Amino acid sequence: SLTVSPVTLPVGAVSVAYSQTVSATGGVAPYSYVVSSGALPAGLVLNATSGVISGTPTAGNGAGASITIRATDANGCQGSRSYSIKICP
């Protein structure tokens, strides 16, 4: 089965560029990535090919946004991890 890393995502801040790579191991490259539940904070996007979450957050989100990122490998095998992304004002 695929393992999605890292275990947690760093805290971001409004108007400060954010970049974090999510990666998968345990399968056959290439991998693709998608937010399978929840939504990234406003201003952030997930690159489906590289797994990079990037952008500049436009608003704080209190306790954080709960999301799940799912990785799929070349054979269609999948793995996922749930995260909370907090954006400070």
mmCIF file of N, CA, C and O in Angstrom:
data_model
loop_
_atom_site.group_PDB
_atom_site.id
_atom_site.type_symbol
_atom_site.label_atom_id
_atom_site.label_comp_id
_atom_site.label_asym_id
_atom_site.label_seq_id
_atom_site.Cartn_x
_atom_site.Cartn_y
_atom_site.Cartn_z
ATOM 1 N N SER A 1 0.839 -1.191 0.000
ATOM 2 C CA SER A 1 0.000 0.000 0.000
ATOM 3 C C SER A 1 0.882 1.251 0.000
ATOM 4 O O SER A 1 2.031 1.211 0.426
ATOM 5 N N LEU A 2 0.322 2.342 -0.474
ATOM 6 C CA LEU A 2 1.065 3.597 -0.548
ATOM 7 C C LEU A 2 1.063 4.312 0.795
ATOM 8 O O LEU A 2 0.060 4.303 1.511
ATOM 9 N N THR A 3 2.156 4.960 1.105
ATOM 10 C CA THR A 3 2.256 5.799 2.289
ATOM 11 C C THR A 3 2.436 7.239 1.832
ATOM 12 O O THR A 3 3.311 7.529 1.014
ATOM 13 N N VAL A 4 1.593 8.122 2.352
ATOM 14 C CA VAL A 4 1.662 9.542 2.012
ATOM 15 C C VAL A 4 2.364 10.273 3.149
ATOM 16 O O VAL A 4 2.034 10.092 4.316
ATOM 17 N N SER A 5 3.339 11.084 2.802
ATOM 18 C CA SER A 5 4.125 11.847 3.781
ATOM 19 C C SER A 5 4.144 13.315 3.374
ATOM 20 O O SER A 5 3.939 13.628 2.210
ATOM 21 N N PRO A 6 4.408 14.225 4.311
ATOM 22 C CA PRO A 6 4.756 14.028 5.713
ATOM 23 C C PRO A 6 3.532 13.715 6.568
ATOM 24 O O PRO A 6 2.410 13.666 6.069
ATOM 25 N N VAL A 7 3.776 13.539 7.874
ATOM 26 C CA VAL A 7 2.684 13.228 8.799
ATOM 27 C C VAL A 7 1.835 14.462 9.076
ATOM 28 O O VAL A 7 0.620 14.367 9.216
ATOM 29 N N THR A 8 2.464 15.630 9.159
ATOM 30 C CA THR A 8 1.747 16.882 9.393
ATOM 31 C C THR A 8 2.217 17.935 8.396
ATOM 32 O O THR A 8 3.287 17.801 7.796
ATOM 33 N N LEU A 9 1.416 18.976 8.254
ATOM 34 C CA LEU A 9 1.768 20.094 7.381
ATOM 35 C C LEU A 9 2.081 21.321 8.231
ATOM 36 O O LEU A 9 1.469 21.523 9.287
ATOM 37 N N PRO A 10 3.020 22.151 7.787
ATOM 38 C CA PRO A 10 3.385 23.335 8.573
ATOM 39 C C PRO A 10 2.279 24.374 8.603
ATOM 40 O O PRO A 10 1.433 24.437 7.708
ATOM 41 N N VAL A 11 2.308 25.189 9.654
ATOM 42 C CA VAL A 11 1.382 26.307 9.787
ATOM 43 C C VAL A 11 1.782 27.392 8.789
ATOM 44 O O VAL A 11 2.973 27.637 8.570
ATOM 45 N N GLY A 12 0.784 28.022 8.173
ATOM 46 C CA GLY A 12 1.035 29.121 7.254
ATOM 47 C C GLY A 12 0.547 30.430 7.828
ATOM 48 O O GLY A 12 -0.035 30.472 8.926
ATOM 49 N N ALA A 13 0.775 31.501 7.098
ATOM 50 C CA ALA A 13 0.339 32.826 7.525
ATOM 51 C C ALA A 13 -0.230 33.583 6.336
ATOM 52 O O ALA A 13 0.237 33.419 5.201
ATOM 53 N N VAL A 14 -1.235 34.404 6.620
ATOM 54 C CA VAL A 14 -1.860 35.219 5.578
ATOM 55 C C VAL A 14 -0.808 36.095 4.905
ATOM 56 O O VAL A 14 0.060 36.679 5.576
ATOM 57 N N SER A 15 -0.862 36.148 3.585
ATOM 58 C CA SER A 15 0.020 36.978 2.753
ATOM 59 C C SER A 15 1.477 36.546 2.741
ATOM 60 O O SER A 15 2.339 37.282 2.259
ATOM 61 N N VAL A 16 1.771 35.350 3.263
ATOM 62 C CA VAL A 16 3.128 34.809 3.243
ATOM 63 C C VAL A 16 3.129 33.554 2.371
ATOM 64 O O VAL A 16 2.327 32.644 2.596
ATOM 65 N N ALA A 17 4.018 33.521 1.379
ATOM 66 C CA ALA A 17 4.068 32.381 0.456
ATOM 67 C C ALA A 17 4.232 31.065 1.219
ATOM 68 O O ALA A 17 5.015 30.974 2.169
ATOM 69 N N TYR A 18 3.485 30.066 0.785
ATOM 70 C CA TYR A 18 3.461 28.746 1.423
ATOM 71 C C TYR A 18 3.882 27.705 0.397
ATOM 72 O O TYR A 18 3.443 27.750 -0.759
ATOM 73 N N SER A 19 4.720 26.771 0.802
ATOM 74 C CA SER A 19 5.101 25.677 -0.083
ATOM 75 C C SER A 19 5.445 24.452 0.751
ATOM 76 O O SER A 19 6.273 24.532 1.661
ATOM 77 N N GLN A 20 4.789 23.349 0.448
ATOM 78 C CA GLN A 20 5.062 22.090 1.134
ATOM 79 C C GLN A 20 4.807 20.954 0.153
ATOM 80 O O GLN A 20 3.778 20.936 -0.513
ATOM 81 N N THR A 21 5.738 20.017 0.092
ATOM 82 C CA THR A 21 5.582 18.881 -0.806
ATOM 83 C C THR A 21 5.020 17.680 -0.063
ATOM 84 O O THR A 21 5.503 17.319 1.012
ATOM 85 N N VAL A 22 3.986 17.091 -0.646
ATOM 86 C CA VAL A 22 3.420 15.832 -0.167
ATOM 87 C C VAL A 22 3.914 14.757 -1.128
ATOM 88 O O VAL A 22 3.890 14.959 -2.353
ATOM 89 N N SER A 23 4.397 13.642 -0.595
ATOM 90 C CA SER A 23 4.941 12.607 -1.466
ATOM 91 C C SER A 23 4.420 11.239 -1.073
ATOM 92 O O SER A 23 3.973 11.029 0.059
ATOM 93 N N ALA A 24 4.482 10.319 -2.023
ATOM 94 C CA ALA A 24 4.035 8.948 -1.781
ATOM 95 C C ALA A 24 5.202 7.995 -1.968
ATOM 96 O O ALA A 24 6.099 8.231 -2.777
ATOM 97 N N THR A 25 5.188 6.913 -1.194
ATOM 98 C CA THR A 25 6.171 5.848 -1.330
ATOM 99 C C THR A 25 5.441 4.511 -1.253
ATOM 100 O O THR A 25 4.308 4.433 -0.782
ATOM 101 N N GLY A 26 6.102 3.478 -1.723
ATOM 102 C CA GLY A 26 5.533 2.137 -1.608
ATOM 103 C C GLY A 26 4.797 1.670 -2.839
ATOM 104 O O GLY A 26 4.218 0.585 -2.839
ATOM 105 N N GLY A 27 4.835 2.466 -3.894
ATOM 106 C CA GLY A 27 4.161 2.089 -5.129
ATOM 107 C C GLY A 27 5.083 2.247 -6.309
ATOM 108 O O GLY A 27 6.307 2.255 -6.170
ATOM 109 N N VAL A 28 4.476 2.375 -7.481
ATOM 110 C CA VAL A 28 5.226 2.516 -8.728
ATOM 111 C C VAL A 28 5.021 3.919 -9.282
ATOM 112 O O VAL A 28 3.887 4.333 -9.530
ATOM 113 N N ALA A 29 6.130 4.654 -9.459
ATOM 114 C CA ALA A 29 6.044 6.007 -10.023
ATOM 115 C C ALA A 29 5.591 5.917 -11.480
ATOM 116 O O ALA A 29 5.818 4.902 -12.138
ATOM 117 N N PRO A 30 4.969 6.970 -12.012
ATOM 118 C CA PRO A 30 4.698 8.259 -11.359
ATOM 119 C C PRO A 30 3.448 8.202 -10.484
ATOM 120 O O PRO A 30 2.589 7.334 -10.654
ATOM 121 N N TYR A 31 3.380 9.162 -9.572
ATOM 122 C CA TYR A 31 2.238 9.303 -8.682
ATOM 123 C C TYR A 31 1.424 10.527 -9.082
ATOM 124 O O TYR A 31 1.961 11.490 -9.622
ATOM 125 N N SER A 32 0.145 10.495 -8.772
ATOM 126 C CA SER A 32 -0.683 11.689 -8.920
ATOM 127 C C SER A 32 -1.355 11.953 -7.583
ATOM 128 O O SER A 32 -1.555 11.041 -6.772
ATOM 129 N N TYR A 33 -1.697 13.226 -7.353
ATOM 130 C CA TYR A 33 -2.207 13.657 -6.060
ATOM 131 C C TYR A 33 -3.485 14.463 -6.236
ATOM 132 O O TYR A 33 -3.617 15.241 -7.185
ATOM 133 N N VAL A 34 -4.409 14.280 -5.284
ATOM 134 C CA VAL A 34 -5.660 15.019 -5.325
ATOM 135 C C VAL A 34 -6.148 15.230 -3.896
ATOM 136 O O VAL A 34 -5.890 14.406 -3.013
ATOM 137 N N VAL A 35 -6.840 16.349 -3.666
ATOM 138 C CA VAL A 35 -7.525 16.559 -2.389
ATOM 139 C C VAL A 35 -8.841 15.803 -2.499
ATOM 140 O O VAL A 35 -9.730 16.199 -3.255
ATOM 141 N N SER A 36 -8.959 14.679 -1.783
ATOM 142 C CA SER A 36 -10.126 13.814 -1.937
ATOM 143 C C SER A 36 -11.272 14.185 -1.013
ATOM 144 O O SER A 36 -12.409 13.778 -1.245
ATOM 145 N N SER A 37 -10.986 14.947 0.039
ATOM 146 C CA SER A 37 -12.062 15.478 0.881
ATOM 147 C C SER A 37 -11.592 16.768 1.522
ATOM 148 O O SER A 37 -10.398 16.973 1.733
ATOM 149 N N GLY A 38 -12.547 17.638 1.808
ATOM 150 C CA GLY A 38 -12.226 18.949 2.355
ATOM 151 C C GLY A 38 -11.738 19.880 1.261
ATOM 152 O O GLY A 38 -11.832 19.574 0.068
ATOM 153 N N ALA A 39 -11.218 21.016 1.670
ATOM 154 C CA ALA A 39 -10.724 22.015 0.719
ATOM 155 C C ALA A 39 -9.511 22.716 1.305
ATOM 156 O O ALA A 39 -9.465 22.995 2.509
ATOM 157 N N LEU A 40 -8.548 22.985 0.445
ATOM 158 C CA LEU A 40 -7.381 23.751 0.875
ATOM 159 C C LEU A 40 -7.792 25.169 1.247
ATOM 160 O O LEU A 40 -8.767 25.693 0.696
ATOM 161 N N PRO A 41 -7.055 25.799 2.165
ATOM 162 C CA PRO A 41 -7.341 27.196 2.499
ATOM 163 C C PRO A 41 -7.270 28.081 1.253
ATOM 164 O O PRO A 41 -6.519 27.795 0.311
ATOM 165 N N ALA A 42 -8.042 29.168 1.269
ATOM 166 C CA ALA A 42 -8.075 30.103 0.137
ATOM 167 C C ALA A 42 -6.678 30.579 -0.214
ATOM 168 O O ALA A 42 -5.900 30.977 0.661
ATOM 169 N N GLY A 43 -6.343 30.495 -1.501
ATOM 170 C CA GLY A 43 -5.048 30.933 -1.987
ATOM 171 C C GLY A 43 -4.052 29.808 -2.198
ATOM 172 O O GLY A 43 -3.004 30.018 -2.806
ATOM 173 N N LEU A 44 -4.362 28.596 -1.701
ATOM 174 C CA LEU A 44 -3.461 27.462 -1.864
ATOM 175 C C LEU A 44 -3.999 26.481 -2.893
ATOM 176 O O LEU A 44 -5.211 26.291 -3.007
ATOM 177 N N VAL A 45 -3.094 25.844 -3.631
ATOM 178 C CA VAL A 45 -3.461 24.824 -4.607
ATOM 179 C C VAL A 45 -2.508 23.644 -4.467
ATOM 180 O O VAL A 45 -1.377 23.786 -4.014
ATOM 181 N N LEU A 46 -2.988 22.465 -4.881
ATOM 182 C CA LEU A 46 -2.179 21.253 -4.907
ATOM 183 C C LEU A 46 -1.832 20.925 -6.347
ATOM 184 O O LEU A 46 -2.727 20.784 -7.187
ATOM 185 N N ASN A 47 -0.539 20.786 -6.645
ATOM 186 C CA ASN A 47 -0.101 20.367 -7.965
ATOM 187 C C ASN A 47 -0.282 18.854 -8.058
ATOM 188 O O ASN A 47 0.330 18.104 -7.292
ATOM 189 N N ALA A 48 -1.117 18.404 -8.985
ATOM 190 C CA ALA A 48 -1.486 16.993 -9.077
ATOM 191 C C ALA A 48 -0.318 16.101 -9.459
ATOM 192 O O ALA A 48 -0.328 14.907 -9.154
ATOM 193 N N THR A 49 0.698 16.651 -10.109
ATOM 194 C CA THR A 49 1.840 15.855 -10.561
ATOM 195 C C THR A 49 2.975 15.825 -9.552
ATOM 196 O O THR A 49 3.539 14.770 -9.265
ATOM 197 N N SER A 50 3.307 16.986 -8.991
ATOM 198 C CA SER A 50 4.459 17.079 -8.088
ATOM 199 C C SER A 50 4.100 16.875 -6.619
ATOM 200 O O SER A 50 4.978 16.602 -5.798
ATOM 201 N N GLY A 51 2.826 17.063 -6.277
ATOM 202 C CA GLY A 51 2.414 16.969 -4.876
ATOM 203 C C GLY A 51 2.729 18.200 -4.064
ATOM 204 O O GLY A 51 2.616 18.194 -2.841
ATOM 205 N N VAL A 52 3.096 19.290 -4.726
ATOM 206 C CA VAL A 52 3.430 20.524 -4.003
ATOM 207 C C VAL A 52 2.154 21.316 -3.707
ATOM 208 O O VAL A 52 1.373 21.605 -4.610
ATOM 209 N N ILE A 53 1.972 21.645 -2.433
ATOM 210 C CA ILE A 53 0.917 22.568 -2.018
ATOM 211 C C ILE A 53 1.576 23.937 -1.963
ATOM 212 O O ILE A 53 2.560 24.134 -1.240
ATOM 213 N N SER A 54 1.048 24.881 -2.734
ATOM 214 C CA SER A 54 1.701 26.181 -2.781
ATOM 215 C C SER A 54 0.692 27.292 -2.999
ATOM 216 O O SER A 54 -0.471 27.049 -3.331
ATOM 217 N N GLY A 55 1.176 28.510 -2.827
ATOM 218 C CA GLY A 55 0.352 29.689 -3.008
ATOM 219 C C GLY A 55 0.550 30.641 -1.853
ATOM 220 O O GLY A 55 1.416 30.442 -0.996
ATOM 221 N N THR A 56 -0.267 31.680 -1.834
ATOM 222 C CA THR A 56 -0.222 32.667 -0.768
ATOM 223 C C THR A 56 -1.594 32.726 -0.119
ATOM 224 O O THR A 56 -2.563 33.147 -0.761
ATOM 225 N N PRO A 57 -1.706 32.254 1.124
ATOM 226 C CA PRO A 57 -3.009 32.258 1.799
ATOM 227 C C PRO A 57 -3.601 33.666 1.880
ATOM 228 O O PRO A 57 -2.869 34.637 2.107
ATOM 229 N N THR A 58 -4.898 33.756 1.670
ATOM 230 C CA THR A 58 -5.559 35.059 1.654
ATOM 231 C C THR A 58 -6.385 35.340 2.902
ATOM 232 O O THR A 58 -6.850 36.456 3.086
ATOM 233 N N ALA A 59 -6.572 34.332 3.759
ATOM 234 C CA ALA A 59 -7.368 34.516 4.978
ATOM 235 C C ALA A 59 -6.955 33.505 6.029
ATOM 236 O O ALA A 59 -6.565 32.383 5.703
ATOM 237 N N GLY A 60 -7.035 33.913 7.288
ATOM 238 C CA GLY A 60 -6.799 32.984 8.383
ATOM 239 C C GLY A 60 -7.965 32.014 8.488
ATOM 240 O O GLY A 60 -9.053 32.283 7.992
ATOM 241 N N ASN A 61 -7.725 30.881 9.139
ATOM 242 C CA ASN A 61 -8.795 29.884 9.217
ATOM 243 C C ASN A 61 -8.971 29.288 10.608
ATOM 244 O O ASN A 61 -9.398 28.141 10.751
ATOM 245 N N GLY A 62 -8.652 30.060 11.629
ATOM 246 C CA GLY A 62 -8.941 29.630 12.997
ATOM 247 C C GLY A 62 -8.271 28.319 13.363
ATOM 248 O O GLY A 62 -7.058 28.229 13.413
ATOM 249 N N ALA A 63 -9.069 27.281 13.578
ATOM 250 C CA ALA A 63 -8.551 25.992 14.026
ATOM 251 C C ALA A 63 -7.894 25.198 12.911
ATOM 252 O O ALA A 63 -7.244 24.196 13.165
ATOM 253 N N GLY A 64 -8.059 25.620 11.668
ATOM 254 C CA GLY A 64 -7.432 24.912 10.559
ATOM 255 C C GLY A 64 -8.435 24.270 9.628
ATOM 256 O O GLY A 64 -9.591 24.059 9.978
ATOM 257 N N ALA A 65 -7.967 23.957 8.421
ATOM 258 C CA ALA A 65 -8.782 23.285 7.412
ATOM 259 C C ALA A 65 -8.440 21.802 7.427
ATOM 260 O O ALA A 65 -7.271 21.426 7.373
ATOM 261 N N SER A 66 -9.457 20.964 7.500
ATOM 262 C CA SER A 66 -9.237 19.521 7.472
ATOM 263 C C SER A 66 -9.371 19.019 6.039
ATOM 264 O O SER A 66 -10.392 19.255 5.388
ATOM 265 N N ILE A 67 -8.330 18.354 5.568
ATOM 266 C CA ILE A 67 -8.335 17.822 4.201
ATOM 267 C C ILE A 67 -7.769 16.398 4.209
ATOM 268 O O ILE A 67 -7.102 15.992 5.153
ATOM 269 N N THR A 68 -8.072 15.674 3.150
ATOM 270 C CA THR A 68 -7.431 14.384 2.901
ATOM 271 C C THR A 68 -6.803 14.439 1.520
ATOM 272 O O THR A 68 -7.445 14.859 0.558
ATOM 273 N N ILE A 69 -5.545 14.059 1.447
ATOM 274 C CA ILE A 69 -4.851 13.988 0.161
ATOM 275 C C ILE A 69 -4.673 12.520 -0.201
ATOM 276 O O ILE A 69 -4.195 11.718 0.617
ATOM 277 N N ARG A 70 -5.084 12.189 -1.422
ATOM 278 C CA ARG A 70 -4.978 10.824 -1.923
ATOM 279 C C ARG A 70 -3.930 10.760 -3.031
ATOM 280 O O ARG A 70 -3.921 11.597 -3.938
ATOM 281 N N ALA A 71 -3.052 9.795 -2.935
ATOM 282 C CA ALA A 71 -2.046 9.552 -3.967
ATOM 283 C C ALA A 71 -2.418 8.283 -4.730
ATOM 284 O O ALA A 71 -2.893 7.306 -4.136
ATOM 285 N N THR A 72 -2.200 8.314 -6.040
ATOM 286 C CA THR A 72 -2.445 7.151 -6.888
ATOM 287 C C THR A 72 -1.178 6.878 -7.682
ATOM 288 O O THR A 72 -0.593 7.797 -8.265
ATOM 289 N N ASP A 73 -0.748 5.599 -7.712
ATOM 290 C CA ASP A 73 0.476 5.285 -8.448
ATOM 291 C C ASP A 73 0.160 4.827 -9.871
ATOM 292 O O ASP A 73 -0.997 4.812 -10.296
ATOM 293 N N ALA A 74 1.201 4.454 -10.611
ATOM 294 C CA ALA A 74 1.059 4.087 -12.023
ATOM 295 C C ALA A 74 0.172 2.868 -12.227
ATOM 296 O O ALA A 74 -0.402 2.689 -13.306
ATOM 297 N N ASN A 75 0.033 2.027 -11.198
ATOM 298 C CA ASN A 75 -0.801 0.830 -11.299
ATOM 299 C C ASN A 75 -2.218 1.037 -10.777
ATOM 300 O O ASN A 75 -3.000 0.097 -10.727
ATOM 301 N N GLY A 76 -2.521 2.266 -10.346
ATOM 302 C CA GLY A 76 -3.852 2.560 -9.827
ATOM 303 C C GLY A 76 -4.013 2.278 -8.344
ATOM 304 O O GLY A 76 -5.113 2.404 -7.809
ATOM 305 N N CYS A 77 -2.917 1.894 -7.681
ATOM 306 C CA CYS A 77 -2.985 1.679 -6.229
ATOM 307 C C CYS A 77 -3.034 3.039 -5.536
ATOM 308 O O CYS A 77 -2.442 4.009 -6.018
ATOM 309 N N GLN A 78 -3.748 3.081 -4.406
ATOM 310 C CA GLN A 78 -3.966 4.364 -3.741
ATOM 311 C C GLN A 78 -3.598 4.328 -2.269
ATOM 312 O O GLN A 78 -3.629 3.274 -1.624
ATOM 313 N N GLY A 79 -3.267 5.489 -1.767
ATOM 314 C CA GLY A 79 -3.036 5.690 -0.345
ATOM 315 C C GLY A 79 -3.444 7.109 -0.015
ATOM 316 O O GLY A 79 -3.480 7.974 -0.897
ATOM 317 N N SER A 80 -3.774 7.372 1.239
ATOM 318 C CA SER A 80 -4.192 8.722 1.602
ATOM 319 C C SER A 80 -3.773 9.057 3.019
ATOM 320 O O SER A 80 -3.443 8.177 3.808
ATOM 321 N N ARG A 81 -3.791 10.354 3.310
ATOM 322 C CA ARG A 81 -3.517 10.839 4.665
ATOM 323 C C ARG A 81 -4.357 12.076 4.908
ATOM 324 O O ARG A 81 -4.523 12.910 4.018
ATOM 325 N N SER A 82 -4.870 12.171 6.123
ATOM 326 C CA SER A 82 -5.652 13.342 6.527
ATOM 327 C C SER A 82 -4.740 14.359 7.186
ATOM 328 O O SER A 82 -3.804 14.006 7.921
ATOM 329 N N TYR A 83 -5.021 15.625 6.914
ATOM 330 C CA TYR A 83 -4.219 16.727 7.434
ATOM 331 C C TYR A 83 -5.121 17.839 7.951
ATOM 332 O O TYR A 83 -6.272 17.957 7.542
ATOM 333 N N SER A 84 -4.528 18.668 8.800
ATOM 334 C CA SER A 84 -5.122 19.944 9.155
ATOM 335 C C SER A 84 -4.116 21.015 8.779
ATOM 336 O O SER A 84 -2.933 20.916 9.130
ATOM 337 N N ILE A 85 -4.565 22.000 7.999
ATOM 338 C CA ILE A 85 -3.685 23.104 7.622
ATOM 339 C C ILE A 85 -4.199 24.370 8.295
ATOM 340 O O ILE A 85 -5.296 24.846 7.998
ATOM 341 N N LYS A 86 -3.388 24.898 9.201
ATOM 342 C CA LYS A 86 -3.761 26.118 9.909
ATOM 343 C C LYS A 86 -3.089 27.318 9.263
ATOM 344 O O LYS A 86 -1.895 27.289 8.975
ATOM 345 N N ILE A 87 -3.876 28.360 9.026
ATOM 346 C CA ILE A 87 -3.357 29.617 8.499
ATOM 347 C C ILE A 87 -3.595 30.701 9.544
ATOM 348 O O ILE A 87 -4.745 30.989 9.898
ATOM 349 N N CYS A 88 -2.517 31.265 10.043
ATOM 350 C CA CYS A 88 -2.623 32.317 11.051
ATOM 351 C C CYS A 88 -2.871 33.672 10.370
ATOM 352 O O CYS A 88 -2.361 33.923 9.289
ATOM 353 N N PRO A 89 -3.627 34.548 11.041
ATOM 354 C CA PRO A 89 -3.897 35.875 10.464
ATOM 355 C C PRO A 89 -2.635 36.721 10.355
ATOM 356 O O PRO A 89 -1.662 36.483 11.014
#
